[in-house]
mmCIF file of C-alpha atoms and ligand atoms in Angstrom:
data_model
loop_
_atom_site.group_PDB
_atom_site.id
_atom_site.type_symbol
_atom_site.label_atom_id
_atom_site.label_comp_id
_atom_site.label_asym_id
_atom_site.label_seq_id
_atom_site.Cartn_x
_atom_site.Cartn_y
_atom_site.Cartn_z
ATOM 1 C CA UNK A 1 109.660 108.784 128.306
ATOM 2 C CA UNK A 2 106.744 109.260 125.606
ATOM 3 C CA UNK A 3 103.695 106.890 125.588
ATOM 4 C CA UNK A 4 103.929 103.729 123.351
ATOM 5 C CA UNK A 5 102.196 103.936 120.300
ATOM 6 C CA UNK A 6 100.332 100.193 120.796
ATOM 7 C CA UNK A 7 98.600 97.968 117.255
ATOM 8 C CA UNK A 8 96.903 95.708 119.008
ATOM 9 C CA UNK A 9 94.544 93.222 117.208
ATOM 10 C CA UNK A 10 91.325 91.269 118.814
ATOM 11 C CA UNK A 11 90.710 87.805 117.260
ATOM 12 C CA UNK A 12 87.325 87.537 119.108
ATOM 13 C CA UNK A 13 86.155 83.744 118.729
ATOM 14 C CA UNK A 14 87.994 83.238 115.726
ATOM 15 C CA UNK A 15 91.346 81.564 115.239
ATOM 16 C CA UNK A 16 91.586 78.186 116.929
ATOM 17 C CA UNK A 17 94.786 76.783 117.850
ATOM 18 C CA UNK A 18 95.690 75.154 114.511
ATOM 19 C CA UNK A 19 94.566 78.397 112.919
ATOM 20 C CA UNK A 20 96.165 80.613 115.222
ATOM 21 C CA UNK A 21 99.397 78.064 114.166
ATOM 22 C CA UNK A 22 99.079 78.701 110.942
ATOM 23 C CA UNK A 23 98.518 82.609 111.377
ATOM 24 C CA UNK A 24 102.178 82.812 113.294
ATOM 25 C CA UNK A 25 104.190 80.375 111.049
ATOM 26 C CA UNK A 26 102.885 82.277 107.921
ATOM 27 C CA UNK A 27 103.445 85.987 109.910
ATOM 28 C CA UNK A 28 106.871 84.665 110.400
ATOM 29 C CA UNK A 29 107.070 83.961 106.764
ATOM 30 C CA UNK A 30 106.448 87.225 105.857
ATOM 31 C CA UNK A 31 108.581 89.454 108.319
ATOM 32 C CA UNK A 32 111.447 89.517 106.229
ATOM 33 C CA UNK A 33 109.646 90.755 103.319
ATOM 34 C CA UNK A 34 107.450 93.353 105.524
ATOM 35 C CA UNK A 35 110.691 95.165 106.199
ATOM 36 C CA UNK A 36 109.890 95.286 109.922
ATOM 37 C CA UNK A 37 113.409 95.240 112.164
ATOM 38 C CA UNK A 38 112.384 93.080 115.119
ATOM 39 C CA UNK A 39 111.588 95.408 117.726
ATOM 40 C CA UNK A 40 110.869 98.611 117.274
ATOM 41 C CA UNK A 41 111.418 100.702 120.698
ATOM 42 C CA UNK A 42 108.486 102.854 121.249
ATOM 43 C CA UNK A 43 105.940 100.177 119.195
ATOM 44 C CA UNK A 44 103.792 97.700 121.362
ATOM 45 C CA UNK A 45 102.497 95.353 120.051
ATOM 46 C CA UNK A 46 99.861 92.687 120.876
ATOM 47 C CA UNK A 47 97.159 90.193 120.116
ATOM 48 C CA UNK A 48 93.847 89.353 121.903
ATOM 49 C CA UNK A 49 93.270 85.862 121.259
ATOM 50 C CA UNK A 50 90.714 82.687 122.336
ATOM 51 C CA UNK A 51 92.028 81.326 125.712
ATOM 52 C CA UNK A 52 91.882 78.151 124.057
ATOM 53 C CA UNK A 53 94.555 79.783 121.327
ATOM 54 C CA UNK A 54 96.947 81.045 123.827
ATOM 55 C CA UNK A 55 98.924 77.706 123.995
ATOM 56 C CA UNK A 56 99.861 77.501 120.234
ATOM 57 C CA UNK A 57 100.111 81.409 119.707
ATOM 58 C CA UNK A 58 102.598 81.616 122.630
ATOM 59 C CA UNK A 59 104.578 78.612 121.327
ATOM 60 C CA UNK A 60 104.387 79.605 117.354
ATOM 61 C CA UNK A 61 104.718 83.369 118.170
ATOM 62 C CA UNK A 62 108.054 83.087 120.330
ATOM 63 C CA UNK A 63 110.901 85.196 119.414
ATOM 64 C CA UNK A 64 108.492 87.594 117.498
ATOM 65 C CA UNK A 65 107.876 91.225 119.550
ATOM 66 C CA UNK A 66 104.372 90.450 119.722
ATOM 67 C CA UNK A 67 102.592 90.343 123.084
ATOM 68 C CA UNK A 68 99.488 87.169 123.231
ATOM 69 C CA UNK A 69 96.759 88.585 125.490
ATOM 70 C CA UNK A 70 93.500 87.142 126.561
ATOM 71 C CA UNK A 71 90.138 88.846 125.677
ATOM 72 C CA UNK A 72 88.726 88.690 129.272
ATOM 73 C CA UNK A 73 89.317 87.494 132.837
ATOM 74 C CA UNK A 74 86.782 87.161 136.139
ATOM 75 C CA UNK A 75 87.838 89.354 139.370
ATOM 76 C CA UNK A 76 88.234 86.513 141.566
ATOM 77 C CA UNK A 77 90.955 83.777 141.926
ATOM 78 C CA UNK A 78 88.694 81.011 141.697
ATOM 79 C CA UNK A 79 85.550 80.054 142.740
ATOM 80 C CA UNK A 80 82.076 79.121 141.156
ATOM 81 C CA UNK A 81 81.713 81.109 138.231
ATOM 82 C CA UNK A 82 81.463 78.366 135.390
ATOM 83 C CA UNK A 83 82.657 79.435 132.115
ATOM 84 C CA UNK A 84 84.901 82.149 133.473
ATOM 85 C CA UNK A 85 88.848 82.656 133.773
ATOM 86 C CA UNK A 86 90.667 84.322 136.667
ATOM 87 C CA UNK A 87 94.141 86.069 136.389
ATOM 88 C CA UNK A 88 95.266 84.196 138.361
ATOM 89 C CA UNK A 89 95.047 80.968 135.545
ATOM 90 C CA UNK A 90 95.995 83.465 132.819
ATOM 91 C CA UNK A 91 99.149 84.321 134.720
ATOM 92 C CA UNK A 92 100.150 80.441 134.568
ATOM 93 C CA UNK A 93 99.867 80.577 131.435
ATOM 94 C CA UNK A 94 102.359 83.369 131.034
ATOM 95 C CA UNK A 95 99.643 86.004 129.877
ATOM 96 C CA UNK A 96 100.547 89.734 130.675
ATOM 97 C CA UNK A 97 98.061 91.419 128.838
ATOM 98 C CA UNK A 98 93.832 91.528 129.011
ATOM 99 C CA UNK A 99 91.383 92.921 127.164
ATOM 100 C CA UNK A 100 88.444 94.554 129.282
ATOM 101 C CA UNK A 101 84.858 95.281 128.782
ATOM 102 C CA UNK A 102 85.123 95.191 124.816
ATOM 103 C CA UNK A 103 81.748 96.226 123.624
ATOM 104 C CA UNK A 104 80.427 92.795 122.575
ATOM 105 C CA UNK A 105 80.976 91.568 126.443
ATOM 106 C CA UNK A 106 78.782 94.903 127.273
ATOM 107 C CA UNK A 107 76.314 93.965 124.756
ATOM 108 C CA UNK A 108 75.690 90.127 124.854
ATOM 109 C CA UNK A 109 77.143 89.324 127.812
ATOM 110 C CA UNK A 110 75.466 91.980 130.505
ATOM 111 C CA UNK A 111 79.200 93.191 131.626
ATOM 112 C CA UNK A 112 78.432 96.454 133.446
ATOM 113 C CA UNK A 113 81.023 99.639 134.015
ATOM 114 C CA UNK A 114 81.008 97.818 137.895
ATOM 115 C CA UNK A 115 82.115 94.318 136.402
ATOM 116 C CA UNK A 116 84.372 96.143 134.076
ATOM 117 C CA UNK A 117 85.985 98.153 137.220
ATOM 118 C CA UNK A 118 86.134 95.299 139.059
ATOM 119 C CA UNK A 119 88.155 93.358 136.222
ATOM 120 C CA UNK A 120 90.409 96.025 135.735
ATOM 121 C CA UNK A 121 91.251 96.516 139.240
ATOM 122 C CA UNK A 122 91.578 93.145 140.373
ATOM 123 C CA UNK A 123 94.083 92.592 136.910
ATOM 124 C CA UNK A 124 96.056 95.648 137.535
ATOM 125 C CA UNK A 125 96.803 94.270 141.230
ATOM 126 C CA UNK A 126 97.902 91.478 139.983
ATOM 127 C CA UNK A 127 100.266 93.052 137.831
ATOM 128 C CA UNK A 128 98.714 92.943 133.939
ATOM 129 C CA UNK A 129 98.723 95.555 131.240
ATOM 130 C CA UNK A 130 95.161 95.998 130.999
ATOM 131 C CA UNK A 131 93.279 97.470 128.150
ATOM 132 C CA UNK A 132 89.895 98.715 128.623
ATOM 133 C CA UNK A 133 87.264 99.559 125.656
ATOM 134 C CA UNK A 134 84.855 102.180 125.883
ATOM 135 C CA UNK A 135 82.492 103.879 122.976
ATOM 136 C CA UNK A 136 79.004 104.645 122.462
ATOM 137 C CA UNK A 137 76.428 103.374 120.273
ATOM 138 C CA UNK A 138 74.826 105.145 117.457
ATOM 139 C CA UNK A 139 71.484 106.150 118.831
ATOM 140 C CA UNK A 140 73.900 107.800 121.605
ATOM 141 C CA UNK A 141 75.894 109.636 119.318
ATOM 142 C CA UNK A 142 72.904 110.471 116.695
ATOM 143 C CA UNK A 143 71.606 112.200 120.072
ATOM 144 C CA UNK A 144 74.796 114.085 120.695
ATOM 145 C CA UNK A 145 75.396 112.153 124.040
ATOM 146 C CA UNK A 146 79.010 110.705 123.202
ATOM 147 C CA UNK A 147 80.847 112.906 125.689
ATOM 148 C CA UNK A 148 78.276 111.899 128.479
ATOM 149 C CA UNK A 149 78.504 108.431 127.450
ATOM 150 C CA UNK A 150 82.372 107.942 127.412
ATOM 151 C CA UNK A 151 82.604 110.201 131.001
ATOM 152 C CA UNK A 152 80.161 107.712 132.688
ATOM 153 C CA UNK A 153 82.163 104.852 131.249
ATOM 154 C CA UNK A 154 85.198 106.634 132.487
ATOM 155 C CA UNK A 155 84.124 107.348 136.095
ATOM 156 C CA UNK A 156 82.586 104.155 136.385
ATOM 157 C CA UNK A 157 85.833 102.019 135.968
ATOM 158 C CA UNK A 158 88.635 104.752 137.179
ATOM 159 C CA UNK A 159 86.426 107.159 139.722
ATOM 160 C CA UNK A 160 83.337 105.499 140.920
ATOM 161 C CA UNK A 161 81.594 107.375 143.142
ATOM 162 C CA UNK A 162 83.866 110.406 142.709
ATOM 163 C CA UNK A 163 87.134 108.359 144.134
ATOM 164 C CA UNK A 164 89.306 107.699 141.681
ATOM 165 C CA UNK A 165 91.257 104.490 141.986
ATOM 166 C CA UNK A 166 94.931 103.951 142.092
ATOM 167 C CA UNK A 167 94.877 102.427 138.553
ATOM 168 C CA UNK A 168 95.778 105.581 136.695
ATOM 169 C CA UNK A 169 96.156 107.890 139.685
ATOM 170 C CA UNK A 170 99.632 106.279 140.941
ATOM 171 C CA UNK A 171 102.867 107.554 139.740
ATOM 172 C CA UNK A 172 104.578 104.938 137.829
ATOM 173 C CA UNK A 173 108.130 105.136 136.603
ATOM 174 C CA UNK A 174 108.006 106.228 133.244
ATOM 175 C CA UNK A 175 107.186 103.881 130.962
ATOM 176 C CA UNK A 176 105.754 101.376 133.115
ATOM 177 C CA UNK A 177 102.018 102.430 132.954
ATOM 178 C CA UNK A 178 99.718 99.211 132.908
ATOM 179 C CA UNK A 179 96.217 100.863 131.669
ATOM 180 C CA UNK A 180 95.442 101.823 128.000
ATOM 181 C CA UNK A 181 91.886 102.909 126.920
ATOM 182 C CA UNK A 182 90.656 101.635 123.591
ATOM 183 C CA UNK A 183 87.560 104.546 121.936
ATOM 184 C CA UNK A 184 85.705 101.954 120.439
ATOM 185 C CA UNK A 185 82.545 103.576 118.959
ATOM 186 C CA UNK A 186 80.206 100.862 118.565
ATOM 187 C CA UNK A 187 78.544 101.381 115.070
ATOM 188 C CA UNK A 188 82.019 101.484 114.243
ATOM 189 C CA UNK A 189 82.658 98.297 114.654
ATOM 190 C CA UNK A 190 82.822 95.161 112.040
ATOM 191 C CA UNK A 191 80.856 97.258 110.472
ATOM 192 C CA UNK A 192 83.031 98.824 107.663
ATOM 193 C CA UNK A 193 81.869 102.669 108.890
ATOM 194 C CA UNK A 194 84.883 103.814 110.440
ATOM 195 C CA UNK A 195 84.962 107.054 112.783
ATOM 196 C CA UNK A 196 86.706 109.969 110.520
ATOM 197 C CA UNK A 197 89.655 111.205 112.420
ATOM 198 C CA UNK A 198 88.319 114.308 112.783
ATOM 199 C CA UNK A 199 85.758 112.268 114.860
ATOM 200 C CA UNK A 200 88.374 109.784 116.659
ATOM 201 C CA UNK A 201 90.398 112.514 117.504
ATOM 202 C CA UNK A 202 87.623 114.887 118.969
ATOM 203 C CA UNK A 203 86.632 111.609 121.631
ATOM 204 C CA UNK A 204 90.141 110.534 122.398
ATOM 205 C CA UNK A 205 90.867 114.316 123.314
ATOM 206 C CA UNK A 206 87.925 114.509 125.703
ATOM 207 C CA UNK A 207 88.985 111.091 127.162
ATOM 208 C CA UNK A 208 92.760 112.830 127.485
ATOM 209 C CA UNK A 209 91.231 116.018 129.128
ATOM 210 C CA UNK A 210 89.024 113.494 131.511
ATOM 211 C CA UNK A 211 91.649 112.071 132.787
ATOM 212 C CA UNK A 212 94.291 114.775 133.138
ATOM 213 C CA UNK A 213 91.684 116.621 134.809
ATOM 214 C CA UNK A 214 89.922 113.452 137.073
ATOM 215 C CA UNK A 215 93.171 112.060 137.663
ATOM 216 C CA UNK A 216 96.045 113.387 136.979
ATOM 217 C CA UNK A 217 98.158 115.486 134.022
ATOM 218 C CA UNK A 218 100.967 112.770 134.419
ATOM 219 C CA UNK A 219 98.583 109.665 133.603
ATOM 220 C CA UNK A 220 97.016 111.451 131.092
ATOM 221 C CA UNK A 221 100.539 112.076 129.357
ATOM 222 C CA UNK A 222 101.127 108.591 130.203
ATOM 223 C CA UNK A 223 98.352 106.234 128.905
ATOM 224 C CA UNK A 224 98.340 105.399 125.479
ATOM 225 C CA UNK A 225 95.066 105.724 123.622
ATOM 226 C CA UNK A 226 93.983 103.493 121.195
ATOM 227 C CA UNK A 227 91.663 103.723 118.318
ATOM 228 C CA UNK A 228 88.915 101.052 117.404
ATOM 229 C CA UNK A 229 86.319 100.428 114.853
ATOM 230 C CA UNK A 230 86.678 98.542 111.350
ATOM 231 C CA UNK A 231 90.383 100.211 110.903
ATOM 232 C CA UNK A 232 92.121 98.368 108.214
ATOM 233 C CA UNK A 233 95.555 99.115 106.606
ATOM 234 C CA UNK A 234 93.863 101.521 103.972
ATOM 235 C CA UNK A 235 92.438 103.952 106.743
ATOM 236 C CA UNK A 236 95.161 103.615 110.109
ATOM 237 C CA UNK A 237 97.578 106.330 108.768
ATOM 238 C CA UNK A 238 95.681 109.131 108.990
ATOM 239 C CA UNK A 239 93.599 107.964 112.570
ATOM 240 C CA UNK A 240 97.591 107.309 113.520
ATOM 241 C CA UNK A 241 98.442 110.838 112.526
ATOM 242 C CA UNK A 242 95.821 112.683 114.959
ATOM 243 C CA UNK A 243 97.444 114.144 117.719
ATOM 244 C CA UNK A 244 95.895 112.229 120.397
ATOM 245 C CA UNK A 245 95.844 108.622 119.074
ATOM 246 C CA UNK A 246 98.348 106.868 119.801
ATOM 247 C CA UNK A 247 97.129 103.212 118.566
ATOM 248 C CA UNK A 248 94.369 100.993 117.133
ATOM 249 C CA UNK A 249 92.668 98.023 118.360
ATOM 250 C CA UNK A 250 91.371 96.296 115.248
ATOM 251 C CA UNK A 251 89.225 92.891 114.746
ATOM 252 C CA UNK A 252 89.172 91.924 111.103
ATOM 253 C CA UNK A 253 91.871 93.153 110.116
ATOM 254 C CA UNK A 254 93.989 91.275 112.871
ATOM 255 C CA UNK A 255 92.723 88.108 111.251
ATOM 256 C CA UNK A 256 95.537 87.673 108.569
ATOM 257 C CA UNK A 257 98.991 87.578 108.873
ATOM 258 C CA UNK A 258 99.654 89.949 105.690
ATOM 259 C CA UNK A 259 97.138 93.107 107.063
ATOM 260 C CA UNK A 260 98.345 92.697 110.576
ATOM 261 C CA UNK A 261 101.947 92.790 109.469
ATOM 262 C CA UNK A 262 100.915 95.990 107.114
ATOM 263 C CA UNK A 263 98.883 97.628 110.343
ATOM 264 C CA UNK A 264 101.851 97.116 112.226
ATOM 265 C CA UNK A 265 104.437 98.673 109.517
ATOM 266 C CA UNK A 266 101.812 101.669 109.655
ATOM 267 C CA UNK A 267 102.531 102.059 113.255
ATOM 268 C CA UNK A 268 106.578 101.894 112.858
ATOM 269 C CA UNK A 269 106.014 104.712 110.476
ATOM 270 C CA UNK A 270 103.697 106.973 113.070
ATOM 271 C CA UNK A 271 106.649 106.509 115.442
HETATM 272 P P1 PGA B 301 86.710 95.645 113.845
HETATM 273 O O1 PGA B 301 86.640 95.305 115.405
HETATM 274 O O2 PGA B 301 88.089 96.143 113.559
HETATM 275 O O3 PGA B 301 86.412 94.329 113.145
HETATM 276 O O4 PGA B 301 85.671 96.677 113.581
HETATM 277 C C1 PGA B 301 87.278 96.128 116.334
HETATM 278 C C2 PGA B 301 87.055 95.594 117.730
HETATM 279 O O5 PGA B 301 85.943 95.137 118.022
HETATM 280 O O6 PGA B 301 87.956 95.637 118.594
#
């Protein structure tokens, strides 16, 4: 069975829960017209939104094929770590998918490639579909480091210390892989400068080789890919048409009902 191709959108701290309301009642409104059929075999899809929203998006989004994930969760059950979420709480709440070490949580937040291992590990154990974001910055790529950049992110969450962990490494039945990796360059992002594909393409086939190579050629063949960085419906067809991408994670232009529903027609067409 082939990879899903996954359009998966990240409200960051936007979209409370009478917004997030609003955003499925209206995307509901508009399927029809959108010409989507309901589910599309071989399309994921799935949005990242404020724990706070997950109530009202899981309520106002039922019966649609979209997934409600949560942008982050701690590596313990429980415990003292004010402000944080376990899986365990997510779970509850009927969340299957989590976002991992986006950028901005790198950034403002001090999460590390350990915290973002230890995230993704303790999530996949407890059975999620986990998506973790890589990328590097611009000074990294004006100083043609990129490939160095996305390897070290890359052993540090799936091989640290030169043993790779079971996340990608075990043999799942086909179609049941739990990891995708999201190429986020970070002066890409919510910043209207979007990679060229020719660019997108030339990172998401060095993360492809990485892991075929590091892990294995079956998880390789098996984890989706996803594309991230100011995509919008204007610009996802032809980062959808490279060879190795196989998705998009977008921010802004997950924010209203009529561009998601357009970003996710694009990917029923890349099918
Ligand atoms: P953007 O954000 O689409 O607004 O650039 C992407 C992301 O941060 O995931």
């Amino acid at each position: 069975m082939k990879r899903p191709l996954v359009i998966a959108g990240n409200w960051k701290m936007n979209l409370g829960p009478r917004e997030a309301k609003q955003f499925f009642v209206e995307l509901r409104t508009r399927w029809p017209e959108s010409n989507l059929e309901k589910g599309k075999d071989g399309l994921e899809t799935v949005l990242f939104v404020p724990d706070l929203s997950l109530a009202s998006s899981q309520q106002t989004a039922a019966g649609l094929p979209i997934e409600i994930g949560a942008q982050n969760a701690h590596w313990e059950e429980q415990g003292a770590f004010t402000g944080e979420t376990s899986g365990k709480m997510l779970r509850e709440c009927g969340v299957t998918h989590v976002l991992v070490g986006h950028s901005e949580r790198r950034q403002f937040f001090g999460e590390t490639d350990e915290t973002v291992r230890k995230r993704t590990e303790s999530l996949l154990d407890q059975g999620f579909q986990v998506m973790v974001c890589i990328g590097e910055s611009q000074q990294e790529r004006e100083s043609g480091q990129t490939q160095q950049v996305l390897q070290k992110q890359l052993e540090g969450v799936f091989c640290p210390n030169g043993r790779a962990t079971s996340a990608l490494t075990v043999d799942l039945p086909a179609g049941k892989r739990s990891v995708s990796v999201a190429y986020e360059p970070v002066w890409a992002i919510g910043t209207g400068l979007t990679a060229t594909p020719a660019q997108a393409e030339e990172a998401h086939h060095f993360i492809r080789t990485w892991i075929s190579k590091t892990l294995s050629p079956q998880a390789a063949e098996g984890t989706p890919l996803l594309y991230g960085g100011s995509v919008k419906p204007d610009n996802i067809d032809e980062l959808l048409s490279c060879e190795n991408i196989d998705g998009a994670l977008v921010g802004g232009a997950s924010l209203k009902p009529e561009s998601f529903l357009s970003l996710i027609a694009s990917g029923v067409k890349a099918l």
